[in-house]
Structure formats: structure tokens, C-alpha cells
XYZ file of N, CA, C and O in Angstrom:
468
model
N -5.321 -9.955 8.665
C -6.381 -10.959 8.484
C -5.638 -11.943 7.624
O -4.507 -12.203 7.520
N -6.056 -13.165 8.447
C -5.471 -14.680 8.151
C -5.429 -15.093 6.715
O -6.656 -14.648 6.402
N -4.174 -15.543 6.566
C -4.752 -16.534 5.361
C -5.445 -17.774 5.316
O -5.640 -18.689 6.236
N -5.739 -17.819 4.196
C -6.667 -19.538 3.502
C -6.396 -19.899 2.946
O -5.608 -19.344 1.991
N -6.364 -20.874 3.319
C -6.616 -22.080 1.535
C -6.433 -21.505 0.338
O -7.163 -20.504 -0.143
N -5.782 -21.437 -0.441
C -5.276 -21.158 -1.862
C -5.153 -19.213 -1.690
O -4.690 -18.740 -3.029
N -4.932 -18.698 -0.722
C -4.349 -17.378 -0.778
C -2.649 -17.386 -1.407
O -1.854 -18.493 -0.890
N -2.703 -16.195 -1.500
C -0.731 -16.088 -2.388
C -0.181 -16.351 -1.224
O -0.493 -15.510 0.331
N 1.039 -16.362 -1.215
C 1.568 -16.553 0.430
C 3.022 -15.611 -0.245
O 3.698 -15.097 -1.264
N 3.115 -14.426 1.085
C 3.970 -13.184 1.173
C 4.966 -13.909 1.629
O 5.095 -14.341 2.625
N 6.224 -13.515 0.844
C 7.524 -13.619 1.929
C 7.917 -12.880 2.561
O 6.901 -11.506 2.969
N 8.568 -13.009 3.876
C 8.328 -12.276 4.983
C 9.355 -10.832 4.663
O 10.198 -11.394 3.706
N 9.001 -9.902 5.489
C 10.426 -9.061 5.258
C 11.674 -9.409 5.859
O 11.618 -10.283 6.688
N 12.588 -8.885 4.752
C 13.743 -9.258 4.914
C 14.893 -7.784 5.620
O 14.453 -6.628 5.303
N 15.715 -7.695 6.474
C 16.706 -6.525 6.574
C 15.860 -5.635 6.911
O 14.903 -4.947 8.314
N 15.588 -4.119 6.146
C 15.074 -3.066 6.624
C 13.924 -2.662 5.751
O 13.519 -1.999 5.872
N 13.606 -4.171 5.027
C 11.862 -3.967 4.385
C 11.015 -3.920 5.248
O 11.230 -3.908 6.854
N 9.967 -3.187 5.237
C 8.675 -2.888 5.571
C 8.230 -4.192 5.332
O 7.965 -4.949 4.333
N 6.909 -4.877 6.679
C 5.946 -5.888 5.995
C 4.768 -4.718 5.665
O 4.999 -3.810 5.363
N 4.010 -5.386 4.237
C 3.040 -4.915 3.853
C 1.537 -5.824 4.020
O 1.683 -7.165 3.844
N 0.671 -5.021 4.768
C -0.217 -5.942 5.425
C -1.533 -5.417 4.425
O -1.000 -3.609 4.659
N -2.775 -5.930 4.966
C -4.056 -5.038 4.659
C -4.822 -4.425 5.858
O -4.940 -5.135 7.140
N -5.394 -3.447 5.695
C -6.274 -2.804 7.049
C -7.782 -3.033 6.987
O -8.323 -2.935 7.607
N -7.868 -3.691 5.680
C -9.329 -3.637 5.524
C -9.972 -4.615 4.608
O -8.880 -4.600 3.589
N -10.963 -5.314 4.413
C -11.072 -5.924 3.589
C -11.368 -5.661 1.861
O -10.719 -6.042 0.861
N -11.683 -4.370 2.108
C -12.097 -4.026 0.565
C -10.812 -3.814 0.521
O -10.856 -4.204 -1.085
N -9.415 -3.043 0.795
C -8.430 -3.682 -0.116
C -7.870 -4.707 -0.748
O -7.110 -4.420 -1.504
N -8.260 -5.563 -0.010
C -7.805 -6.936 -0.435
C -8.337 -7.108 -2.051
O -7.806 -8.002 -2.669
N -9.634 -6.730 -2.252
C -10.542 -6.931 -3.392
C -10.082 -6.113 -4.170
O -9.789 -6.571 -5.472
N -9.655 -4.827 -3.943
C -9.494 -3.869 -5.338
C -7.278 -4.646 -5.193
O -7.389 -4.420 -6.437
N -6.736 -4.840 -4.491
C -5.599 -5.838 -4.657
C -5.466 -6.498 -6.025
O -4.733 -6.591 -6.723
N -6.693 -7.799 -5.488
C -7.108 -8.773 -6.483
C -7.293 -8.103 -7.673
O -6.526 -8.947 -8.899
N -7.848 -6.821 -7.790
C -8.181 -6.316 -9.451
C -7.245 -5.674 -9.900
O -6.957 -6.145 -11.291
N -6.564 -4.835 -8.855
C -5.141 -4.822 -9.565
C -4.328 -5.970 -10.293
O -3.572 -5.401 -11.218
N -4.128 -6.830 -9.519
C -3.218 -7.904 -9.717
C -3.621 -8.391 -11.153
O -3.102 -9.189 -11.867
N -5.056 -8.704 -11.478
C -5.648 -8.799 -12.655
C -5.424 -7.743 -13.386
O -4.653 -8.205 -15.329
N -5.254 -6.811 -13.447
C -5.772 -5.769 -14.429
C -4.105 -4.850 -14.967
O -3.513 -5.068 -15.779
N -3.085 -4.893 -13.836
C -1.712 -5.261 -13.976
C -0.829 -5.332 -13.087
O 0.300 -4.815 -12.283
N -0.475 -6.718 -13.247
C 0.450 -7.264 -12.264
C 1.987 -7.050 -12.032
O 2.501 -7.009 -11.203
N 2.207 -6.748 -13.247
C 3.472 -6.000 -13.412
C 3.813 -4.546 -12.651
O 5.096 -4.341 -11.776
N 2.952 -4.126 -12.853
C 3.012 -2.328 -11.888
C 2.589 -2.899 -10.694
O 3.112 -1.984 -9.985
N 1.876 -4.148 -10.071
C 1.417 -3.805 -8.693
C 2.846 -4.769 -8.637
O 2.946 -4.064 -7.060
N 3.479 -5.770 -8.627
C 4.448 -6.297 -8.289
C 5.622 -4.733 -8.268
O 6.235 -4.749 -7.203
N 5.883 -4.029 -9.067
C 6.727 -2.929 -8.617
C 6.343 -1.935 -7.405
O 7.404 -1.115 -7.010
N 5.137 -1.728 -7.270
C 4.578 -0.921 -6.677
C 5.025 -1.557 -4.853
O 5.436 -0.753 -4.321
N 4.122 -2.874 -4.728
C 4.843 -3.809 -3.932
C 6.261 -4.025 -3.681
O 6.795 -3.442 -2.235
N 7.127 -3.884 -4.177
C 8.687 -3.753 -4.071
C 9.393 -2.282 -3.565
O 9.995 -2.256 -2.441
N 8.638 -1.819 -4.286
C 8.653 -0.094 -4.140
C 8.652 0.282 -2.294
O 9.230 0.862 -2.017
N 6.649 -0.226 -2.057
C 6.567 0.145 -0.848
C 7.588 -0.757 0.370
O 7.420 -0.191 0.787
N 7.784 -1.706 0.357
C 8.016 -2.946 0.858
C 9.892 -1.997 0.839
O 10.244 -2.273 2.056
N 10.654 -1.860 0.184
C 11.633 -1.280 0.444
C 12.041 0.328 1.378
O 12.693 0.217 1.634
N 11.225 0.953 0.531
C 10.882 2.247 1.299
C 9.514 2.791 0.817
O 9.349 3.562 0.151
N 8.760 2.792 2.376
C 7.112 3.294 2.009
C 7.300 5.149 1.359
O 6.089 5.015 1.673
N 8.486 5.782 1.788
C 8.879 6.725 2.212
C 9.439 7.395 0.866
O 10.252 8.415 0.664
N 9.808 6.918 0.048
C 10.918 6.638 -1.443
C 10.411 7.874 -1.830
O 9.313 8.250 -2.291
N 11.516 8.925 -2.480
C 11.363 9.952 -2.930
C 11.884 10.041 -4.896
O 11.994 11.095 -5.236
N 12.216 9.124 -4.876
C 12.986 8.666 -6.331
C 12.096 9.173 -7.053
O 12.095 8.638 -8.545
N 10.737 8.706 -7.459
C 9.656 8.897 -8.145
C 8.287 9.283 -7.231
O 7.341 8.737 -7.345
N 8.288 10.463 -7.649
C 7.362 11.264 -6.757
C 5.935 11.104 -7.642
O 5.329 11.460 -6.900
N 6.047 11.780 -9.028
C 5.058 11.149 -9.626
C 4.087 9.799 -9.467
O 3.074 9.615 -9.579
N 4.132 8.731 -8.715
C 3.874 7.706 -8.317
C 3.985 7.272 -6.900
O 2.565 7.167 -6.718
N 4.866 8.003 -6.378
C 4.724 7.607 -5.012
C 4.860 8.890 -3.883
O 6.200 9.569 -4.276
N 4.272 9.355 -3.277
C 4.336 10.185 -2.402
C 3.051 10.359 -1.543
O 2.260 9.647 -1.378
N 3.510 11.220 -0.339
C 2.543 11.748 0.538
C 1.316 12.294 0.171
O 1.522 13.289 -0.226
N 0.158 12.002 0.805
C -1.315 12.616 -0.068
C -0.651 13.789 0.532
O -0.457 14.526 2.025
N -1.605 14.986 0.437
C -1.893 16.202 1.104
C -3.259 16.255 1.735
O -3.836 15.787 1.764
N -3.037 17.587 3.009
C -4.027 17.961 3.379
C -4.168 17.165 4.904
O -3.574 16.427 5.392
N -6.085 16.849 4.778
C -6.095 16.515 5.751
C -6.006 14.849 5.215
O -6.540 13.691 6.109
N -5.930 14.949 3.787
C -5.894 13.150 3.701
C -4.237 12.470 3.727
O -3.987 11.039 3.761
N -3.095 13.181 4.546
C -1.949 13.044 4.363
C -1.558 12.206 6.249
O -0.772 11.826 6.151
N -2.701 12.159 6.889
C -2.582 11.222 7.847
C -3.768 10.828 8.064
O -4.935 11.159 8.061
N -3.776 9.786 9.202
C -5.120 9.387 9.560
C -4.936 8.554 10.774
O -3.558 8.020 11.144
N -5.883 8.147 11.802
C -5.535 7.239 12.968
C -5.442 6.390 12.602
O -6.493 5.281 11.831
N -4.582 5.018 13.027
C -4.723 3.603 12.729
C -4.489 3.210 14.767
O -3.329 3.327 14.829
N -5.379 2.306 14.729
C -4.809 1.602 16.145
C -4.508 2.305 16.910
O -3.169 2.416 18.185
N -5.053 3.777 17.602
C -4.632 4.761 18.248
C -3.328 5.748 18.226
O -2.663 6.454 18.599
N -2.876 5.527 17.017
C -1.698 6.263 16.642
C -1.797 7.082 15.338
O -2.290 6.745 14.676
N -1.547 8.485 15.036
C -1.489 9.022 13.828
C -0.613 8.367 12.764
O 0.612 8.907 13.193
N -0.642 8.183 11.904
C 0.244 7.821 11.417
C 0.148 8.385 9.675
O -0.810 8.642 9.398
N 1.448 8.376 8.894
C 1.307 9.040 7.615
C 0.440 8.287 6.578
O 0.708 7.150 6.391
N -0.194 9.529 6.288
C -0.645 8.145 5.015
C 0.073 8.279 2.889
O 0.299 9.584 3.017
N 0.244 7.550 2.756
C 0.890 7.929 1.192
C 0.010 7.420 0.144
O -0.783 6.310 0.657
N 0.366 7.202 -0.938
C -0.312 7.107 -2.393
C 0.920 6.178 -3.248
O 1.791 6.787 -3.603
N 0.550 5.069 -3.804
C 1.337 4.707 -4.963
C 0.676 4.283 -6.077
O -0.407 4.387 -6.051
N 0.280 5.005 -7.197
C 0.075 5.358 -8.344
C 0.270 4.043 -9.391
O 1.472 3.917 -9.607
N -0.453 2.844 -9.042
C -0.520 1.542 -9.831
C -0.347 2.015 -11.218
O 0.540 1.305 -12.318
N -1.525 2.295 -11.282
C -1.757 2.950 -13.289
C -2.319 4.744 -13.180
O -2.324 4.970 -12.086
N -2.789 4.741 -14.464
C -3.232 6.554 -14.796
C -4.428 6.271 -13.708
O -4.619 7.323 -13.065
N -5.183 4.929 -13.713
C -6.240 5.093 -12.256
C -6.311 4.400 -11.075
O -6.276 4.866 -9.993
N -5.164 3.303 -11.591
C -5.391 2.532 -10.042
C -4.144 2.987 -8.849
O -3.598 3.711 -9.266
N -4.705 3.217 -7.882
C -3.896 3.427 -6.814
C -3.690 2.719 -5.412
O -4.703 1.777 -5.169
N -2.535 2.693 -4.699
C -2.829 2.019 -3.122
C -2.528 3.140 -2.012
O -1.926 3.932 -2.613
N -3.014 3.073 -1.682
C -2.949 4.182 -0.029
C -2.607 3.456 0.730
O -3.278 1.959 0.985
N -1.654 4.004 1.893
C -1.263 2.822 2.738
C -0.774 4.093 3.779
O -0.145 5.244 3.632
N -0.389 3.505 5.015
C -0.379 4.146 6.357
C 1.153 3.666 6.803
O 1.125 2.499 6.990
N 1.771 4.584 7.018
C 3.668 3.682 7.667
C 3.541 4.072 8.995
O 3.175 4.594 10.030
N 3.549 2.852 9.496
C 3.730 2.307 11.082
C 5.390 2.045 11.200
O 5.690 1.179 11.047
N 5.904 3.165 11.305
C 7.724 2.929 11.725
C 7.918 1.560 13.337
O 8.350 1.184 12.673
N 7.283 2.237 13.829
C 7.021 1.045 15.136
C 6.982 -0.107 14.743
O 7.920 -0.810 15.315
N 6.135 -0.788 13.558
C 5.687 -2.227 13.509
C 6.718 -2.730 12.200
O 6.377 -3.813 11.738
N 7.252 -1.458 11.258
C 8.087 -1.928 10.295
C 6.845 -2.315 9.241
O 7.207 -3.093 8.570
N 5.692 -1.606 9.090
C 4.243 -2.121 8.653
C 3.688 -1.068 7.621
O 3.831 -0.187 8.061
N 3.355 -1.171 6.879
C 3.194 -0.221 5.522
C 1.530 -0.810 5.474
O 1.207 -2.390 5.121
N 0.096 -0.651 6.260
C -1.177 -1.078 6.060
C -1.821 -0.414 4.909
O -1.700 1.017 4.598
N -2.283 -0.923 4.232
C -3.023 -0.979 3.094
C -4.306 -0.093 3.400
O -5.028 -1.321 3.875
N -4.843 0.664 3.192
C -6.130 1.301 3.591
C -7.078 0.964 2.358
O -8.060 1.119 2.428
N -6.244 1.536 0.757
C -7.312 1.317 -0.392
C -6.340 0.662 -1.347
O -5.051 0.904 -1.415
N -6.855 -0.255 -2.066
C -5.893 -0.522 -3.361
C -7.180 -0.651 -4.236
O -8.524 -1.210 -4.223
N -7.214 -0.150 -5.727
C -8.019 -0.493 -6.370
C -8.104 0.023 -7.909
O -6.964 0.741 -7.953
N -8.501 0.014 -8.881
C -8.752 0.281 -10.669
C -8.451 1.788 -10.603
O -8.429 1.997 -11.529
N -9.476 2.726 -9.847
C -9.917 3.721 -10.066
C -9.515 4.602 -9.307
O -9.097 4.392 -7.894
N -9.539 5.712 -8.999
C -9.364 7.026 -7.619
C -10.519 6.225 -6.481
O -11.551 6.139 -6.755
N -9.534 6.098 -5.474
C -10.113 6.666 -4.243
C -11.584 7.508 -4.271
O -11.313 8.989 -4.591
N -12.372 7.169 -3.619
C -13.941 8.332 -3.638
C -13.522 9.648 -3.008
O -13.891 10.849 -2.928
N -12.478 9.609 -1.976
C -12.042 10.602 -1.093
C -11.641 11.815 -1.969
O -10.930 12.825 -1.478
N -10.883 11.708 -3.031
C -9.935 12.695 -3.926
C -11.101 13.094 -5.116
O -10.727 13.883 -5.575
N -12.282 12.601 -4.888
C -13.130 13.223 -5.874
C -13.245 12.635 -6.839
O -13.594 13.305 -8.056
């Protein structure tokens, strides 16, 4: 999705960092809701995912989803799906594309995704 006038400018990834991109328009909307509700926590999530989308240092917040939710098809490839818990209810779900060094945000929002029940 191309940025438009008035959109935030994201810094480019450097060294070993991953790019963070939106996979769906709904994720953009949810991201903005999280930015209004918990900007500090969202920034921590952004920095953590960008630095290491598979970090195991904080498994309560950042972990791979389990079972059938643990992977998803993205542009013909099966990618790992991870979650970052931004707040007690707020979540970011993302796919890790190692070839492109990109974390694709498939869900962002202030509540649990419907897929988790």
C-alpha cells in the first residue's frame, strides 16, 4: 500500500532489521487504533518485531501462534505467523518473510482477533 499525503513516514530498515509492512487495509486501521490507545507499547512492539521477529526474550508478549494458526500462505509461500501482544487485549499478527526480510502485518487491533475465539 502506497503512502499518501499526511501518512506517517516509516524509517528504512538498516543492517539486520526487518521491514514492517501491512498485508491488509484492516491492519492499517487497527494499527492506528493501537497508536491512539497505547502508543508507547506499540512503539515497543514495532522495535521488537523489526529487530527480531522471532525473538524469544519475551515469550509472554511475542510468540509464534499454535496449531493451524502458526502458518499462513502469503503470495505462494507458507510463512510462519507470529503474535505480539501490545496490550492485554491488543494484538499484532504478522507473517515472517525471510527472503524479503519483511514482517507482513495481517492483523492489528485493540481486541483479540476473531480467529482465536
